[in-house]
Coordinates of C-alpha atoms in Angstrom, one line a residue:
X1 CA 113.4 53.7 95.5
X2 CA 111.2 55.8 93.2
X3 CA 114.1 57.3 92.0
X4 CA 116.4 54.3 90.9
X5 CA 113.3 51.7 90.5
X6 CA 109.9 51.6 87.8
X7 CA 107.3 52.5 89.0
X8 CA 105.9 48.3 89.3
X9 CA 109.1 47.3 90.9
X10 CA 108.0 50.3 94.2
X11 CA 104.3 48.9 93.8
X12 CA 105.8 45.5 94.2
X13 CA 108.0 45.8 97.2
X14 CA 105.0 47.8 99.2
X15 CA 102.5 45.3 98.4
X16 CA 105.0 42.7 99.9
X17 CA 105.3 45.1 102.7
X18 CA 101.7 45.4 103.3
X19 CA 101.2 42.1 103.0
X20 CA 104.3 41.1 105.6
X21 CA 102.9 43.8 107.9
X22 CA 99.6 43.3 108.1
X23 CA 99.8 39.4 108.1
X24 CA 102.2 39.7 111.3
X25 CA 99.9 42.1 112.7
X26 CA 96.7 39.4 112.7
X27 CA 100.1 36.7 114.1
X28 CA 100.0 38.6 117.0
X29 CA 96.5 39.3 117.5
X30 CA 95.4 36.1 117.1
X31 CA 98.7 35.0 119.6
X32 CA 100.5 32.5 117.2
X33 CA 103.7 35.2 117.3
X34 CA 104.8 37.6 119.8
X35 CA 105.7 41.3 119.1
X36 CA 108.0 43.1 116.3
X37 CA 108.0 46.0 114.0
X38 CA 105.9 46.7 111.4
X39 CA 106.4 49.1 108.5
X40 CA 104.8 50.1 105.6
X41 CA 105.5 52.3 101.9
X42 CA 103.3 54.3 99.8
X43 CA 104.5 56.2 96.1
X44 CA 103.0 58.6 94.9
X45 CA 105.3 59.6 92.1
X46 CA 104.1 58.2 88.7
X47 CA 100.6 60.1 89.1
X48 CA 102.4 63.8 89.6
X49 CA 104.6 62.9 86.4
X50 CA 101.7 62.5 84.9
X51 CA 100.0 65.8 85.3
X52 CA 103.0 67.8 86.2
X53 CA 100.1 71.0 85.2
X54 CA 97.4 69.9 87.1
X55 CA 99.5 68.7 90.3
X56 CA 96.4 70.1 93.0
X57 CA 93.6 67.8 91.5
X58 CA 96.1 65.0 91.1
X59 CA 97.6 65.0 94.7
X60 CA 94.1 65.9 96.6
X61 CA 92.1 62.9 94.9
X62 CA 94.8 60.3 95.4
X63 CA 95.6 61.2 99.1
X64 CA 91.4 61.6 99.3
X65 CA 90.9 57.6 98.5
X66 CA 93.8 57.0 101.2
X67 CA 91.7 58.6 103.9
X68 CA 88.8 57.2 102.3
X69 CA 89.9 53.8 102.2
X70 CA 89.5 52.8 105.9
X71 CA 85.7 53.4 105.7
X72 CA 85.6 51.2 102.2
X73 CA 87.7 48.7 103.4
X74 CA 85.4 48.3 107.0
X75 CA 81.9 48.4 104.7
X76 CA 83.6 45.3 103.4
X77 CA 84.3 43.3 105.9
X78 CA 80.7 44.2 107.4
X79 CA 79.6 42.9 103.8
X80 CA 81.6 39.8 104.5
X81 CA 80.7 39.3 108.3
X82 CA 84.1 36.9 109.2
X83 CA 83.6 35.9 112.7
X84 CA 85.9 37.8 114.4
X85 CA 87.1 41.0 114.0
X86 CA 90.9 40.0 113.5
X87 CA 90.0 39.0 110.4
X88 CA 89.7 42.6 109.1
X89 CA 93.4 42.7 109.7
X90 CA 94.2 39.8 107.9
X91 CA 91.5 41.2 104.7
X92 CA 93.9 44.2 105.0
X93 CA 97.1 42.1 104.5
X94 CA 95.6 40.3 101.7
X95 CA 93.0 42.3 99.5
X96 CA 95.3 45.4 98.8
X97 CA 98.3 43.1 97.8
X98 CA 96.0 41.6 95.2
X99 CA 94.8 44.6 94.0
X100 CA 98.8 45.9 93.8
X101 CA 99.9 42.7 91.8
X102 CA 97.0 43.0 89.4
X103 CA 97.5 46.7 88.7
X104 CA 101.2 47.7 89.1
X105 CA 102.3 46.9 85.5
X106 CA 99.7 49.5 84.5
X107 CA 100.6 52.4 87.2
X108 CA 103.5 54.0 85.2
X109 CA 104.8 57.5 84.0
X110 CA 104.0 58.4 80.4
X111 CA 106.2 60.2 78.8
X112 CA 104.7 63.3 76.0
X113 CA 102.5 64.8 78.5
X114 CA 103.7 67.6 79.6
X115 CA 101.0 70.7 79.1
X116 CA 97.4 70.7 79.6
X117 CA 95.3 68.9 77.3
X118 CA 91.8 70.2 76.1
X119 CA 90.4 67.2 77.9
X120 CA 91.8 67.6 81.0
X121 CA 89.3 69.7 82.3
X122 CA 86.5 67.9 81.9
X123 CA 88.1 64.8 83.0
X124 CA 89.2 66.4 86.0
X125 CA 85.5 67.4 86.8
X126 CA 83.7 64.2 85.9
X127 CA 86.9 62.4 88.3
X128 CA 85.4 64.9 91.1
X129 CA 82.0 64.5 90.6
X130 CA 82.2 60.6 91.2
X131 CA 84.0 61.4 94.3
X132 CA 81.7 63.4 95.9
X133 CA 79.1 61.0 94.7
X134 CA 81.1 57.9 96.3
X135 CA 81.6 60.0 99.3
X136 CA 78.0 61.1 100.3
X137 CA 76.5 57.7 99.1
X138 CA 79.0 55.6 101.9
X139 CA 78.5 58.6 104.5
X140 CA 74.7 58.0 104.0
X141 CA 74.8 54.1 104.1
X142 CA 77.3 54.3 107.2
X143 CA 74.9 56.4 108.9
X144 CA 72.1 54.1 107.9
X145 CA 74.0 51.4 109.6
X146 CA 74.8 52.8 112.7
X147 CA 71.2 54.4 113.0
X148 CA 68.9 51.5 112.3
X149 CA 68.8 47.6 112.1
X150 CA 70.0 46.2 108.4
X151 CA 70.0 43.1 106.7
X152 CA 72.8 41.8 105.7
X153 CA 71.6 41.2 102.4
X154 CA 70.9 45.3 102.1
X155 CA 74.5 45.3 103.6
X156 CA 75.6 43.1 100.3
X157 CA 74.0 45.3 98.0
X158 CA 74.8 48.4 99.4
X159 CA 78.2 47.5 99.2
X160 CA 78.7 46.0 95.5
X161 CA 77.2 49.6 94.8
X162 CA 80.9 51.2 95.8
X163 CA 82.7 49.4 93.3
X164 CA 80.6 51.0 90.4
X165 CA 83.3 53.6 89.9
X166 CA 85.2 50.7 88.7
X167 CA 83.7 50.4 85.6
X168 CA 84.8 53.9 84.6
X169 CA 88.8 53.4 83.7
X170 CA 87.4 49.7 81.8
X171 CA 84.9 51.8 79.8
X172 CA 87.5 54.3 78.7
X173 CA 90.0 51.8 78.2
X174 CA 88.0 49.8 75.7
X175 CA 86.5 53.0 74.2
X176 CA 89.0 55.3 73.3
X177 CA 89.0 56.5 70.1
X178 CA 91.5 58.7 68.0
X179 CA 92.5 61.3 69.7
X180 CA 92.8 64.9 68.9
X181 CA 96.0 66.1 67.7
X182 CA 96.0 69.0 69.8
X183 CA 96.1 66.4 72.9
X184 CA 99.2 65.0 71.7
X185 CA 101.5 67.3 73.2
X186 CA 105.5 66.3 72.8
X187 CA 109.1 67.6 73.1
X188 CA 109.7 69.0 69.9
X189 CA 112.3 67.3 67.9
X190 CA 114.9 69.6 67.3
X191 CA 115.2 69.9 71.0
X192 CA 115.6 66.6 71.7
X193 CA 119.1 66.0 71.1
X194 CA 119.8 68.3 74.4
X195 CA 116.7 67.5 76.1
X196 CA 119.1 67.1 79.3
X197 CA 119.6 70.3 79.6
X198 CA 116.6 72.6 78.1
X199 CA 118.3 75.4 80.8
X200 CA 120.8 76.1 78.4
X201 CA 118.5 75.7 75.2
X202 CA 116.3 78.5 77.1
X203 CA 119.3 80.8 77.4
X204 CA 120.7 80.1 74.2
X205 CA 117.2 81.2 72.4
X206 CA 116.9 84.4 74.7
X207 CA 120.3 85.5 73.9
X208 CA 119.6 85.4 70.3
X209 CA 116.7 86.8 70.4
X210 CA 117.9 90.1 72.9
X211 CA 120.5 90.6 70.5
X212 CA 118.5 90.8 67.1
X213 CA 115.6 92.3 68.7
X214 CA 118.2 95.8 69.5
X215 CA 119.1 95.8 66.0
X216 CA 117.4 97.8 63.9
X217 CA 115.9 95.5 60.8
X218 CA 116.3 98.5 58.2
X219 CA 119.7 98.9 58.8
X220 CA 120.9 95.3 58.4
X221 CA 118.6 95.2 55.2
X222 CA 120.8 98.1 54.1
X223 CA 124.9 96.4 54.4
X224 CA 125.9 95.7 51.2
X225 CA 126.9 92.0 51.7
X226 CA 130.4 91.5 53.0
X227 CA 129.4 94.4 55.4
X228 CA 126.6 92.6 56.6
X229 CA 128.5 88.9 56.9
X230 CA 130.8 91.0 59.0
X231 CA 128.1 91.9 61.1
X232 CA 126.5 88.6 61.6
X233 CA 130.6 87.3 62.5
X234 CA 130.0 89.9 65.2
X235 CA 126.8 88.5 66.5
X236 CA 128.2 85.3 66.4
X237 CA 131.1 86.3 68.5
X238 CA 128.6 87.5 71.2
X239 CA 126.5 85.1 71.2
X240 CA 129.3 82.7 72.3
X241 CA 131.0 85.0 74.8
X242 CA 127.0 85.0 76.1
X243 CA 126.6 81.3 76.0
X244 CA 130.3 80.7 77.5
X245 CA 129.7 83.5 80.5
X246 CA 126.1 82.1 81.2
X247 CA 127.5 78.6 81.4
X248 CA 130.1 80.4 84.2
X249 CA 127.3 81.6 85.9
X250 CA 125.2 78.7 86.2
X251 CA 128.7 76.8 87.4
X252 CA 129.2 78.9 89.7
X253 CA 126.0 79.5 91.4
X254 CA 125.2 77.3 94.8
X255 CA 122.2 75.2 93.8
X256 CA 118.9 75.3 92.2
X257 CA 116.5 78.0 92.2
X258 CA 112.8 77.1 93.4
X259 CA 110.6 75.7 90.8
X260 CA 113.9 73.9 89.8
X261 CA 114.6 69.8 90.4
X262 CA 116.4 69.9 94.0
X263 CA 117.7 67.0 95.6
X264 CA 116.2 66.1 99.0
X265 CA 119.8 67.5 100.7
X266 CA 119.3 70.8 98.8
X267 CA 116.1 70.7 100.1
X268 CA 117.0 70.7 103.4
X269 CA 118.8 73.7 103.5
X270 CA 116.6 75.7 102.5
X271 CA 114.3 78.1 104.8
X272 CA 111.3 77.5 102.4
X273 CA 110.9 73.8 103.0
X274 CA 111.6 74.2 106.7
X275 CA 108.4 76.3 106.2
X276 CA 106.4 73.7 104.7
X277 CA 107.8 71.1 107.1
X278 CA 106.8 72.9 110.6
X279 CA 103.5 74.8 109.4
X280 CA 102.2 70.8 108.2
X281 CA 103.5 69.6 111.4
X282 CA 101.6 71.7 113.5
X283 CA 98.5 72.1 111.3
X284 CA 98.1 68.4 110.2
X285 CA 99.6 67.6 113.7
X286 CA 97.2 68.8 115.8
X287 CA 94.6 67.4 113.2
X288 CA 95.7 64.2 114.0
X289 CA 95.4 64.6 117.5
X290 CA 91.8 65.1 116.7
X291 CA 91.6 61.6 115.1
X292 CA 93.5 59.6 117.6
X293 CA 91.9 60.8 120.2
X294 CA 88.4 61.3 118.9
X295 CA 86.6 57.9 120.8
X296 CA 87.6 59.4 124.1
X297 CA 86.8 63.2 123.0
X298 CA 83.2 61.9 121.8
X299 CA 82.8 59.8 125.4
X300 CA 83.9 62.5 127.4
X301 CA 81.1 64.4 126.2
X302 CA 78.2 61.9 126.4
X303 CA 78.0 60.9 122.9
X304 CA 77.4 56.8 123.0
X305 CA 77.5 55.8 119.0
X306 CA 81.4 57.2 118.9
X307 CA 81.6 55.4 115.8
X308 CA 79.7 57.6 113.5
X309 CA 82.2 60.5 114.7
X310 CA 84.9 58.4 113.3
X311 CA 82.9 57.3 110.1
X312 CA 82.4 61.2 109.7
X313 CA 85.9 62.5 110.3
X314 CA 86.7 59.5 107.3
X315 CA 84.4 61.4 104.8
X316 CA 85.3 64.9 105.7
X317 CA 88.9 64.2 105.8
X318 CA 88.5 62.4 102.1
X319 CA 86.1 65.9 100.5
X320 CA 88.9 68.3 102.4
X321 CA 91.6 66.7 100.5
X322 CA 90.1 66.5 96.9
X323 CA 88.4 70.0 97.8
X324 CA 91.6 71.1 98.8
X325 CA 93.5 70.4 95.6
X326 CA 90.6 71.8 93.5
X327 CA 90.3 75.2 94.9
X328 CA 94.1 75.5 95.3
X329 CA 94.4 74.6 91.7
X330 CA 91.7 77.4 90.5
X331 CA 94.1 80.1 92.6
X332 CA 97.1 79.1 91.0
X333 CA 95.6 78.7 87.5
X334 CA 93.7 81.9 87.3
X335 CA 95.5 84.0 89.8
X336 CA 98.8 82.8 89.6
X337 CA 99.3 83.2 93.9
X338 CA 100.4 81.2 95.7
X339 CA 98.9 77.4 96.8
X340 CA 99.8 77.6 100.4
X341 CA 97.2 80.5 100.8
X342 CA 94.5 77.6 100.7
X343 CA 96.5 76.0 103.7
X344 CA 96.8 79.4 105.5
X345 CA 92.6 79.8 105.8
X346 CA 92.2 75.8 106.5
X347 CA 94.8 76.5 109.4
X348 CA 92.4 79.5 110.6
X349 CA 89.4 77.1 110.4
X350 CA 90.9 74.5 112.2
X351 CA 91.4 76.6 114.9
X352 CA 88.4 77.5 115.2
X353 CA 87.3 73.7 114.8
X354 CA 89.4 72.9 118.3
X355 CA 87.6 75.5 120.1
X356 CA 84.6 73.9 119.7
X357 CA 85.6 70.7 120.6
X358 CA 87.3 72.7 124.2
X359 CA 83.9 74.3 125.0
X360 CA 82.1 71.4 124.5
X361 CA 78.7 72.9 123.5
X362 CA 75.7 71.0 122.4
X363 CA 76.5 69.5 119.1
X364 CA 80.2 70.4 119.0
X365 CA 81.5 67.2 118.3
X366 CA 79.5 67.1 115.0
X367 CA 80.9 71.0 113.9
X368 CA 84.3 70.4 115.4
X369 CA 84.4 66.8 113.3
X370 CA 83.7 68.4 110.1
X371 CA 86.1 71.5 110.7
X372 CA 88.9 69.5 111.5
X373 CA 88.5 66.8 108.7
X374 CA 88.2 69.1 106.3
X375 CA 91.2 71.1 107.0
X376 CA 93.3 68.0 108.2
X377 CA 92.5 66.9 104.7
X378 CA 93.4 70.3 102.9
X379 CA 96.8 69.5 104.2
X380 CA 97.6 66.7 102.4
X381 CA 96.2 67.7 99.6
X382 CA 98.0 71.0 98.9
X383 CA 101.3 70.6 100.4
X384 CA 102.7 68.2 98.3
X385 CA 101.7 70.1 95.7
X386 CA 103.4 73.1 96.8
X387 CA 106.7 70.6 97.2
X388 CA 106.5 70.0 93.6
X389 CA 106.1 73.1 92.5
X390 CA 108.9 74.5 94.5
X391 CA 111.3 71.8 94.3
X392 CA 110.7 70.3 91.1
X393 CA 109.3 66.6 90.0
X394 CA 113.1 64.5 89.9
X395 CA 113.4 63.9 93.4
X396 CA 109.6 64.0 94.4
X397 CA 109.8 61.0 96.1
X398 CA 112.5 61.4 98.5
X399 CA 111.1 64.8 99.4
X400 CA 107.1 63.7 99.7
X401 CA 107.9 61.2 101.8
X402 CA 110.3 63.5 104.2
X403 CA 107.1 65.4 104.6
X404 CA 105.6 62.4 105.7
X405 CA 107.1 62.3 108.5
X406 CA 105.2 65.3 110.3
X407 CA 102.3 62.3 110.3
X408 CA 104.2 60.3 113.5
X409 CA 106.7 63.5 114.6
X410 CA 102.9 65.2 115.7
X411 CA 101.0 61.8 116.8
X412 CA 104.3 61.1 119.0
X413 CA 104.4 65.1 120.5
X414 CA 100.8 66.1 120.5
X415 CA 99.1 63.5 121.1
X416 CA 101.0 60.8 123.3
X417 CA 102.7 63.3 125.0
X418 CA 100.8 66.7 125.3
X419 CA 96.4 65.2 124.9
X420 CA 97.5 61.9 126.7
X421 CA 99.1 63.5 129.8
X422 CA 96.0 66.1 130.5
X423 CA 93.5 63.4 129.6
X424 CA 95.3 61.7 132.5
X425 CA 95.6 63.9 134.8
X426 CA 91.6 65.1 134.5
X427 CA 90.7 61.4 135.0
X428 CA 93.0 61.0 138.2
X429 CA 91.5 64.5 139.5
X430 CA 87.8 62.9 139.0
X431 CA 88.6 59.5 139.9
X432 CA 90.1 61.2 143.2
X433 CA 87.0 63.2 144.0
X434 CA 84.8 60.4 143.6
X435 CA 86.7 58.5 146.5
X436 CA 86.7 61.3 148.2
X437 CA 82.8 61.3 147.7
X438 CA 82.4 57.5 148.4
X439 CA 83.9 57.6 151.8
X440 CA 82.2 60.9 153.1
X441 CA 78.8 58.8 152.1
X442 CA 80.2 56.1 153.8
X443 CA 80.4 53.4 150.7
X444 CA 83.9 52.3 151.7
X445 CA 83.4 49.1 149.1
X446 CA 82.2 51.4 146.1
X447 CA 85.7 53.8 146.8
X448 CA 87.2 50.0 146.3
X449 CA 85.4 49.3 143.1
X450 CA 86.4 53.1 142.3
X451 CA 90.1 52.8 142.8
X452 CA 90.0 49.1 140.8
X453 CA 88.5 50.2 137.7
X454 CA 89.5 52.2 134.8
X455 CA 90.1 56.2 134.8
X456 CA 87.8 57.6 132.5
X457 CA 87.1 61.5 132.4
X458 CA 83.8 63.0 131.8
X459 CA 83.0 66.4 130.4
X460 CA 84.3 69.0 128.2
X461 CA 87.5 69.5 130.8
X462 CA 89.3 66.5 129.6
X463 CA 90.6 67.8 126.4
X464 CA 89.8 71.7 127.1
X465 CA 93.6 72.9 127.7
X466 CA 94.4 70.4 125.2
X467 CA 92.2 71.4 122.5
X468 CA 93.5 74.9 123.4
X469 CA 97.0 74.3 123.0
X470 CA 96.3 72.6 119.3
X471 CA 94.5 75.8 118.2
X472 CA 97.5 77.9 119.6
X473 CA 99.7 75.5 117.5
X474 CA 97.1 76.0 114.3
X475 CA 97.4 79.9 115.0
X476 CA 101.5 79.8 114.9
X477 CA 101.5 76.9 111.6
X478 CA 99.3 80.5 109.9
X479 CA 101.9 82.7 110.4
X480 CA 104.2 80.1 109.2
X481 CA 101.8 79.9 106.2
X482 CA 101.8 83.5 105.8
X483 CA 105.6 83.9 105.6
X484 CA 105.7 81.1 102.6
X485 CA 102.7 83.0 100.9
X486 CA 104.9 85.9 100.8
X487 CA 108.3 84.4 99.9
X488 CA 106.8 82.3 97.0
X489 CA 104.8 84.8 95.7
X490 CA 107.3 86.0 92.7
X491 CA 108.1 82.3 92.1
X492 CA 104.4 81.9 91.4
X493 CA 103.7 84.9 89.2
X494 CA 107.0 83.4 87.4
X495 CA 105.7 79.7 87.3
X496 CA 101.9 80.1 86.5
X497 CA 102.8 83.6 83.9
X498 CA 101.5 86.2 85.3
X499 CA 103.0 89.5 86.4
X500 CA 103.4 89.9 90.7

C-alpha cells in the first residue's frame, strides 16, 4: 500500500484498522460480541524518505516511541481512572485514531532532501536528548507509582508533564525562519530531465571522463584544427560504442546489485536478506520470549510487584532502540563498516542476559530485564536500517514489513511452543510432588485442593532449559550476524566512501 498509496491514504486505512480492531477487542471483552480476527498496520516509509542519510537515528527513534507507547498510553488511563479496566482497550481504539486523522495530511515524503544538512546534526541530538529525558522521567514516576501511595491529582500532573515534548514540532513550526542555502539541497537541473535513470547519467559522466583523463592535454592543444575535430569524432564514436555496450550490460545482468532499489521478490532470493531474516528471528525472537513470558519468569522467582519488570523492559526496550540507531549510525558514518556489527554485540549481550534469568540469582530479574530490552530494542532499530541500505528506499515498505514477520514466526516457535511446554511440564512435576507430599502427611483434602487449583511453578527451574535454549539461539543469530558483517563489508566501504 505504501507503494501505490500517499502516505495519508496508509495513515488512514490503519487508523480505521486500529480503530475496527481495538473497538471489537473491548466487544468481546465486555461480552456484547463473540470472537473474530483482529489485525492491525503500521508504515514506516515517509520518515526513511526523509532522511535517506541518517536512516539509524530515524528508524531507532520511531520504532523507540512504538515500544514506548504502551507505558504512555497506561500512565493515561491511570490519569483518567475509567472504572474498569476494559476501558483501556477501548482508549486504545479511540485516542490513536484521533491522533492519525488529525496528523496524516502532515506525515508525507518531501522531496529535495536528499544529503545531509548542516542542521541535521544538531537536530538529531536535541531529538535524542528529549527522548532520554521522556524516558527516565516516566521510568521514575512509574516507579514512584508502584513503590508508594499517590494522589491522583500528582497522577494528573505527572502525566500532563509527558506531553511537553509536544510543544517542540509547534514551536519550530511557527518559528522557522529563512533557511540557509546550503540546507537546500536539490537534484540539479540539468539532470532532471533523466532523473529516472541517474544509473546511466553516472556511467555516461565516468566514460567521459576515463577517456579525456588518458589523453594527454598538450597533445590535443597541439592538432591543428581539422586534426583535432577528427579526434574529438573519434571520442565521440567511443563514447557511444561505451554507452551502447554499458546499456547491454546492465540488460543483461540478473537484477540489482545491493545498495540498489530491489523489489521484495528480488529480495527473496537473495542469501543476504535470508541473513537478516533468520539472525532477527532468533535474536529479537528469543527477546520476545522474554517479554511474553516475563509475569510468570518474575513469579517464579519470588518477585510480587511483576509489574515494574514489565514497566522496565518498556523503557529499556524504548533507549535500546534509539541507542541502537545512534551508535550504528556513528559506525557507519565515520567508519564506513558495516551496521549489523551493532546487532552482532547486542546478540552477544543478550545471551548473556538469558543466562541470568536461567540461574536465577539474587537480583537477576532486574540485570536480565535491562540486558534483554536493550538488545531486543537494538534489533529493531538497526535492522531496518540495514534493509534500506542494502535493498534500497522504492520498495521499503513491502520489505520492512516482511521482516516483520519474525515478531509472531518467534512468539508462535519460542514461546508458545518451546517456554510454554517446559513451563508446563516443571509445574506438573511440582504440582505432582506436592501430592505426593500431601498424602505421605496424611492431608488427603489438601492433595484435593492441590490437584483442583492452578499449576504454577516456583524457582529458577521453570524457565532454566528454556532460557538456555534462547541464548543457544542468540549464540547461532551472531554467527549469522558475523557472516552479513563480512559479506557487506565492500558494499559499505562503497556506500558510506571509504576504502575496505
Amino acid at each position: 500500500m505504501c507503494e501505490i498509496l500517499p502516505i495519508w491514504g496508509v495513515l488512514l486505512i490503519g487508523a480505521l484498522q486500529n480503530l475496527i480492531g481495538y473497538s471489537s477487542l473491548w466487544l468481546i471483552v465486555t461480552g456484547k460480541v463473540p470472537v473474530f480476527p483482529l489485525w492491525a498496520v503500521t508504515a514506516l516509509v515517509s520518515c526513511v524518505q526523509n532522511f535517506p542519510k541518517s536512516r539509524g537515528p530515524v528508524v531507532g527513534i520511531l520504532k523507540g516511541f512504538a515500544a514506548l507507547s504502551g507505558a504512555i498510553l497506561t500512565q493515561i488511563y491511570t490519569m483518567i481512572n475509567f472504572p474498569d479496566q476494559a476501558s483501556l482497550i477501548f482508549m486504545v481504539a479511540v485516542g490513536p485514531t484521533m491522533v492519525v486523522f488529525a496528523l496524516m495530511f502532515i506525515i508525507r515524503p518531501v522531496g529535495g532532501h536528499k544529503e545531509v544538512r548542516p542542521s541535521d546534526g544538531l537536530s538529531f541530538t536535541v531529538v535524542y536528548s528529549v527522548c532520554l529525558l521522556l524516558a527516565t522521567y516516566l521510568m521514575a514516576i512509574m516507579l514512584l507509582e508502584d513503590l508508594v501511595s499517590v494522589s491522583h491529582n500528582l497522577i494528573t500532573i505527572f502525566t500532563l508533564i509527558l506531553f511537553v515534548p509536544l510543544f517542540i514540532p509547534i514551536v519550530l513550526s511557527f518559528c522557522e525562519g529563512h533557511r540557509d542555502p546550503a540546507e537546500e539541497v536539490l537534484l540539479p537541473k540539468p539532470y532532471q530531465h533523466d532523473a529516472g535513470n541517474p544509473e546511466q547519467d553516472t556511467r555516461e559522466h565516468e566514460v567521459v571522463s576515463s577517456e579525456f583523463k588518458d589523453e594527454n592535454p598538450e597533445e590535443v592543444d597541439s592538432l591543428v584544427v581539422p586534426e583535432g575535430q577528427k579526434r574529438i569524432a573519434q571520442l565521440q564514436a567511443k563514447l557511444f560504442q561505451a554507452t551502447a555496450e554499458g546499456a547491454v550490460r546492465l540488460k543483461n545482468r540478473k537484477g540489482p546489485h545491493r545498495g540498489e532499489d530491489f523489489t521484495l521478490m528480488q529480495a527473496l532470493i537473495k542469501a543476504d536478506f535470508w541473513l537478516i531474516m533468520f539472525s532477527l528471528l532468533l535474536g529479537s525472537g528469543s527477546g520476545l520470549t522474554v517479554i511474553d513470558n516475563l509475569g510468570q519468569m518474575s513469579q517464579s522467582l519470588g518477585y510480587d510487584n511483576t509489574h515494574i519488570f514489565v514497566s522496565m523492559i518498556c523503557i529499556w526496550n524504548f533507549i535500546g532502540r534509539v541507542g541502537g540507531g545512534f551508535i550504528s549510525e556513528i559506525i557507519v558514518r565515520d567508519h564506513a563498516y558495516p551496521r549489523p556489527i551493532v546487532i552482532v554485540v547486542a546478540q552477544l549481550v543478550m545471551a548473556v542476559g538469558h543466562v541470568f534469568f536461567a540461574m536465577g540469582w539474587p537480583g537477576a530479574m532486574y540485570i536480565g530485564t535491562l540486558l534483554i530490552g536493550l538488545c531486543y530494542g537494538a534489533h529493531w532499530a538497526i535492522m531496518p536500517a540495514t534493509v534500506s541500505e542494502l535493498f534500497g528506499l522504492k520498495k521499503f515498505g513491502a520489505l520492512y514489513n516482511f521482516l516483520n514477520l519474525a515478531n509472531p514466526a518467534g512468539t508462535l516457535v519460542f514461546s508458545g511452543v518451546i517456554a510454554s511446554r517446559i513451563y508446563d511440564r516443571e509445574a506438573e512435576k511440582q504440582a505432582r510432588q506436592h501430592h505426593i507430599q500431601s498424602h505421605i502427611s496424611g492431608s488427603i483434602f489438601s492433595g484435593m485442593l492441590a490437584a483442583d487449583e492452578s499449576l504454577n511453578c516456583e524457582g529458577s527451574i521453570c524457565f532454566f532449559l528454556s532460557s538456555m535454549i534462547m541464548s543457544g539461539f542468540c549464540i547461532i543469530a551472531v554467527i549469522l550476524s558475523m557472516i552479513l558483517v563480512y559479506r557487506t563489508k565492500t558494499v559499505y566501504a562503497h556506500l558510506y566512501g571509504k576504502s575496505c
